[in-house]
Coordinates of C-alpha atoms in Angstrom, one line a residue:
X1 CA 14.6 186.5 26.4
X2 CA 12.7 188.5 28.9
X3 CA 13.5 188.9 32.7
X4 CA 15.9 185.9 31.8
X5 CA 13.1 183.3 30.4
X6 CA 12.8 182.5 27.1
X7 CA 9.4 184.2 24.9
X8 CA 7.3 182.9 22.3
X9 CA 4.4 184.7 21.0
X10 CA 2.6 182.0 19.3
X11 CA -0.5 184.2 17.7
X12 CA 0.9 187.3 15.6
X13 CA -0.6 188.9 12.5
X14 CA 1.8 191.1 10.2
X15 CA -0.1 191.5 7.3
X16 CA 0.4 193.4 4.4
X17 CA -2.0 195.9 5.3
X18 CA -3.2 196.5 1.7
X19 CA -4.6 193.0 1.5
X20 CA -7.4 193.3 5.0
X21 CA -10.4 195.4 5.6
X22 CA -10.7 198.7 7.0
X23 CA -12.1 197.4 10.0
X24 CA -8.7 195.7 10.9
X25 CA -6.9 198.4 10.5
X26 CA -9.3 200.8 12.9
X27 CA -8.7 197.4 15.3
X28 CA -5.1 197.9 15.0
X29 CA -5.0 201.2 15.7
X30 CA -7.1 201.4 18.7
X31 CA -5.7 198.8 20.3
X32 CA -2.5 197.8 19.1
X33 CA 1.2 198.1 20.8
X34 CA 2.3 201.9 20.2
X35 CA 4.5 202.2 17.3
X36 CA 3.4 199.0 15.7
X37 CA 3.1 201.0 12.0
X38 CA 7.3 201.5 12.5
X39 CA 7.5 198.0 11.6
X40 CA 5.7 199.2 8.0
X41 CA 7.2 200.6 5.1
X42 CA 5.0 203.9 3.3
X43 CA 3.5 201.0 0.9
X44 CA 2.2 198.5 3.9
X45 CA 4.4 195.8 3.3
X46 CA 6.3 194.8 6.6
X47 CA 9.8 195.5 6.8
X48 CA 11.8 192.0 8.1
X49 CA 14.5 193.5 10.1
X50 CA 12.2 196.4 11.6
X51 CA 10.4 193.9 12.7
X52 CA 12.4 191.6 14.2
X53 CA 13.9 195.0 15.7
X54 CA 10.9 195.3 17.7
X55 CA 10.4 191.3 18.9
X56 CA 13.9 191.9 20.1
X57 CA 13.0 194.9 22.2
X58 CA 10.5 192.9 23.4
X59 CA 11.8 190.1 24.5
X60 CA 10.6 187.7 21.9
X61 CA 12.8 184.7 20.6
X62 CA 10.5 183.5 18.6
X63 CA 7.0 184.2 16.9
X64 CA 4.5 182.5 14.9
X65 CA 3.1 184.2 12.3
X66 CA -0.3 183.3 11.2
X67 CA -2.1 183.4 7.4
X68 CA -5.5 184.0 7.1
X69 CA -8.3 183.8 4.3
X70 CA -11.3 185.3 5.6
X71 CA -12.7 188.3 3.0
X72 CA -15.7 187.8 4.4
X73 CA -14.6 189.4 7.9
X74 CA -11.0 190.9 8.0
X75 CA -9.9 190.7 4.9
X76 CA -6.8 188.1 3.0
X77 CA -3.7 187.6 4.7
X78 CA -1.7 185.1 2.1
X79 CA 1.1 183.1 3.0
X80 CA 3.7 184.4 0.7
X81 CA 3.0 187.5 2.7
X82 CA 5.1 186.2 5.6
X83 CA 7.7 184.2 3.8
X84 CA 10.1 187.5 3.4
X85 CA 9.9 187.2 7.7
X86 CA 10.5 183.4 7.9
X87 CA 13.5 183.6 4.9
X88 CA 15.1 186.6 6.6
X89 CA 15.2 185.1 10.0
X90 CA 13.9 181.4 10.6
X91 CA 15.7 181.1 13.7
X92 CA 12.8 184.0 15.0
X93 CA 9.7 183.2 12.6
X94 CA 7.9 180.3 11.6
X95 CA 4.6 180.3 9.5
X96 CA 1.2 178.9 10.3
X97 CA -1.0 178.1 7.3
X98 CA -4.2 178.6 7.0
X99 CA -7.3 177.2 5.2
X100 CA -11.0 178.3 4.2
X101 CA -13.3 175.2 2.9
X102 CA -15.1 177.5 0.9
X103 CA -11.8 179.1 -1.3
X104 CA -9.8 176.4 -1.2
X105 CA -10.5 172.8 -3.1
X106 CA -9.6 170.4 -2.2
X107 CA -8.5 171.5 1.2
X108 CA -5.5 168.7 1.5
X109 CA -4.0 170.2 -1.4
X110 CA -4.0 173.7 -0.3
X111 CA -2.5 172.8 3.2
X112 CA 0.3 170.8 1.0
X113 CA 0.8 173.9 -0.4
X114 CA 1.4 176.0 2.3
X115 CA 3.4 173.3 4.2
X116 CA 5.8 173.3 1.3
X117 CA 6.4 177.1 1.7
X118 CA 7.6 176.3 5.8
X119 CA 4.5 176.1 7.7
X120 CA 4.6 174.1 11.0
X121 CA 0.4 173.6 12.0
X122 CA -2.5 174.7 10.9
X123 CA -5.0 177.2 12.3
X124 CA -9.1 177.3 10.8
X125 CA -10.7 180.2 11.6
X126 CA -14.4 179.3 11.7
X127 CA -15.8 182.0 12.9
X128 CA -14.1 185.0 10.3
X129 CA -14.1 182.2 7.6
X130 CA -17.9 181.4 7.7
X131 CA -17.6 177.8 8.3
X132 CA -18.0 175.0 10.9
X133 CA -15.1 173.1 12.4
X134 CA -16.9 170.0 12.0
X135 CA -17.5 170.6 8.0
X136 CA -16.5 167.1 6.2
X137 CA -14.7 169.2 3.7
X138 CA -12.2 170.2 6.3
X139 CA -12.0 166.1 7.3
X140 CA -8.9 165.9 4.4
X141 CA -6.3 168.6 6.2
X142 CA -7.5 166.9 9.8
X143 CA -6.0 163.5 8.3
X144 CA -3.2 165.1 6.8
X145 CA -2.3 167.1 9.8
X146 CA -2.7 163.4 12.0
X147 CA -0.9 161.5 9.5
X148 CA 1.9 164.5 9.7
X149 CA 2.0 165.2 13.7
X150 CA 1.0 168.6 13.0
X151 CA -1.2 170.8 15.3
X152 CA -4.7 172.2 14.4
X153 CA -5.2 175.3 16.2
X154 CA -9.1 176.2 16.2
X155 CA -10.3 179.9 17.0
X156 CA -13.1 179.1 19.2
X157 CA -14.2 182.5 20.3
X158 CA -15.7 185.4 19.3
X159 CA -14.9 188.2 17.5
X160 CA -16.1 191.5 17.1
X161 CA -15.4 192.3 12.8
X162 CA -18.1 193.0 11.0
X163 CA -19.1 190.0 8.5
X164 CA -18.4 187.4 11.6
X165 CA -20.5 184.9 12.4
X166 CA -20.3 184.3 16.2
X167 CA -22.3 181.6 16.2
X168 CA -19.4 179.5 15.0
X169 CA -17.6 180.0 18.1
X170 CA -18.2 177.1 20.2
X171 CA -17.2 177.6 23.0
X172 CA -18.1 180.7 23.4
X173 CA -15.8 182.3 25.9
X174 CA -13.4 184.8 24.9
X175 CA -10.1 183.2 23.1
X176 CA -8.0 186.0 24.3
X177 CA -8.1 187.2 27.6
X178 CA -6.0 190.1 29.4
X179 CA -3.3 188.6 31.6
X180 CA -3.7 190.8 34.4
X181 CA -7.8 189.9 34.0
X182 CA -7.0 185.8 34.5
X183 CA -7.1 185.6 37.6
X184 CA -10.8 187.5 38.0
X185 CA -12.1 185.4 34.7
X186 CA -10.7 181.8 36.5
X187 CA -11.2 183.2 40.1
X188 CA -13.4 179.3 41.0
X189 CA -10.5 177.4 39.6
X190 CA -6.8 176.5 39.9
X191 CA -5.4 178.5 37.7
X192 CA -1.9 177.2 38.2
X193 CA -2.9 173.9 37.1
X194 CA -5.0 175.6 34.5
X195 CA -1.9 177.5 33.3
X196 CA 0.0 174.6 33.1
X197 CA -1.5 174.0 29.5
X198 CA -1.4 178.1 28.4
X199 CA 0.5 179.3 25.4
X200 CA 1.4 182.6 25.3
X201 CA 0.0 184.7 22.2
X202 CA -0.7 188.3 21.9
X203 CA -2.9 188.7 18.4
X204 CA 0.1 191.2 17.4
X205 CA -0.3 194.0 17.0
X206 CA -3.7 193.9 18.2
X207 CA -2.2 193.9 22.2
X208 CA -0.3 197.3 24.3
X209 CA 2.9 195.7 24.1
X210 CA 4.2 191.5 23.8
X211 CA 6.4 192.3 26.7
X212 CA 3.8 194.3 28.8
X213 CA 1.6 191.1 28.6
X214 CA 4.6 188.8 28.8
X215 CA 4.7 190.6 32.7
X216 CA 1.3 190.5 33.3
X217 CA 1.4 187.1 33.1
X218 CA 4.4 187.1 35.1
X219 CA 2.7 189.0 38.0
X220 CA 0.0 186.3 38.9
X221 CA 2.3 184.5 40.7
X222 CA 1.9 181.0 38.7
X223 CA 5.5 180.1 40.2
X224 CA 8.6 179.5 37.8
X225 CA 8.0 176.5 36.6
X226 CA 5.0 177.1 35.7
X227 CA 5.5 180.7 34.2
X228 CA 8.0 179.2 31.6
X229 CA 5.9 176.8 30.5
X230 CA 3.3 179.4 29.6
X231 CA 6.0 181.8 28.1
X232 CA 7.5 179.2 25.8
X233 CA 8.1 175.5 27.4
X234 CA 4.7 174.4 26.2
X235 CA 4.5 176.1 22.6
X236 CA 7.9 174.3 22.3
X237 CA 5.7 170.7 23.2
X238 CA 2.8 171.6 21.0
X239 CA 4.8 172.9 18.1
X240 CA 7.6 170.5 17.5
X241 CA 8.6 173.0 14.5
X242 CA 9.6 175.6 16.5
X243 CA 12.7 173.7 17.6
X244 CA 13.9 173.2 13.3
X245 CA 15.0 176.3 13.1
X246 CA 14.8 178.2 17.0
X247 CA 17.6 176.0 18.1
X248 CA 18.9 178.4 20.7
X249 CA 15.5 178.8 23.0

């Protein structure tokens, strides 16, 4: 917990840093949370309990952790990669699959696979994966993932890797935003009522600090209610296989 509300980071990335592209490491090391490479053994393969040592200083009660297969842009980030996290500690990781319509065929069968290794939803990643959301070939997972209850998670904008394609990012606003920024960005709106369907995700370790932005979030004044929705209540709702394993949030 942090501050006394629950935390769930619903966007992290620890790879295995020999599997992505220089340019995500440069990205991670300009601006990523200080002390992120403690989590990392000499070889680049994460260290579980390190790990989870640092979402506990944080605040974090649970995280998912997200696989991606983009060599195009940033690089492979494979599944198995996260199952030593989401064996050593299910009760504080859960795994997110991942699927790229032009490496894997069919695309059903892949997302079977990596639902059998734990995952809980899906994310596509058009726009590092060089491919459109609305491809038929990705029409397979969507009715798997409706006949399963599981939620697709889209990136929908833009990114700044080299081998990108922006112009898959529709729409095109920014995906991640600074907390303390939200209330400039949404200054003609409610943004209470907007928040009341945020999910708190930092892109780790590509953010100063999960707790920092926890607070900055936190400091809009959004109201209680309101703030734990964003901070875990509604990740809970959209991700019903959180609760399999985080039974104590």
């Amino acid at each position: 917990m942090l501050d006394g509300m629950p935390l769930i980071d619903a966007h992290q990335h620890p790879v295995r840093l020999s599997t992505v592209k220089p340019a995500w490491l440069d990205w991670a090391q300009r601006f990523g949370q200080p002390g992120w490479r403690t989590a990392y053994a000499p070889g680049g393969e994460i260290i579980p309990q390190a790990f989870e040592d640092l979402l506990q200083a944080e605040g974090v009660d649970h995280a998912l952790v997200i696989c991606e297969y983009s060599p195009k842009a940033t690089g492979m980030q494979p599944a198995e990669d996260l199952l030593p996290l989401t064996g050593h500690n299910p009760a504080r990781f859960s795994l997110v699959a991942n699927i790229n319509p032009h490496l894997h065929y069919p695309v059903d069968a892949e997302l079977a696979r990596q639902l059998s290794l734990g995952a809980i939803a899906l994310k596509l990643h058009p726009v590092h994966g060089g491919f459109s959301p609305a491809d038929p070939a990705l029409y397979p997972a969507y009715q798997a993932c409706a006949a399963e209850g599981l939620p697709v998670v889209v990136h929908c904008g833009t990114s700044s890797f080299p081998g990108s394609s922006n112009e898959l990012a529709d729409p095109a606003l920014l995906s991640g935003l600074p907390p303390h920024r939200l209330s400039q960005y949404y200054a003609r709106f409610d943004l209470r009522r907007l928040a009341g369907k945020f999910i708190f995700g930092t892109d780790w370790p590509g953010a100063p600090g999960i707790a920092r932005n926890a607070r900055g979030m936190a400091a809009l004044g959004l109201g209680d209610d309101v703030l734990a929705g964003v901070l875990a209540g509604h990740a809970l709702a959209v991700y019903p296989g959180i609760r399999k394993h985080a039974t104590h949030i």
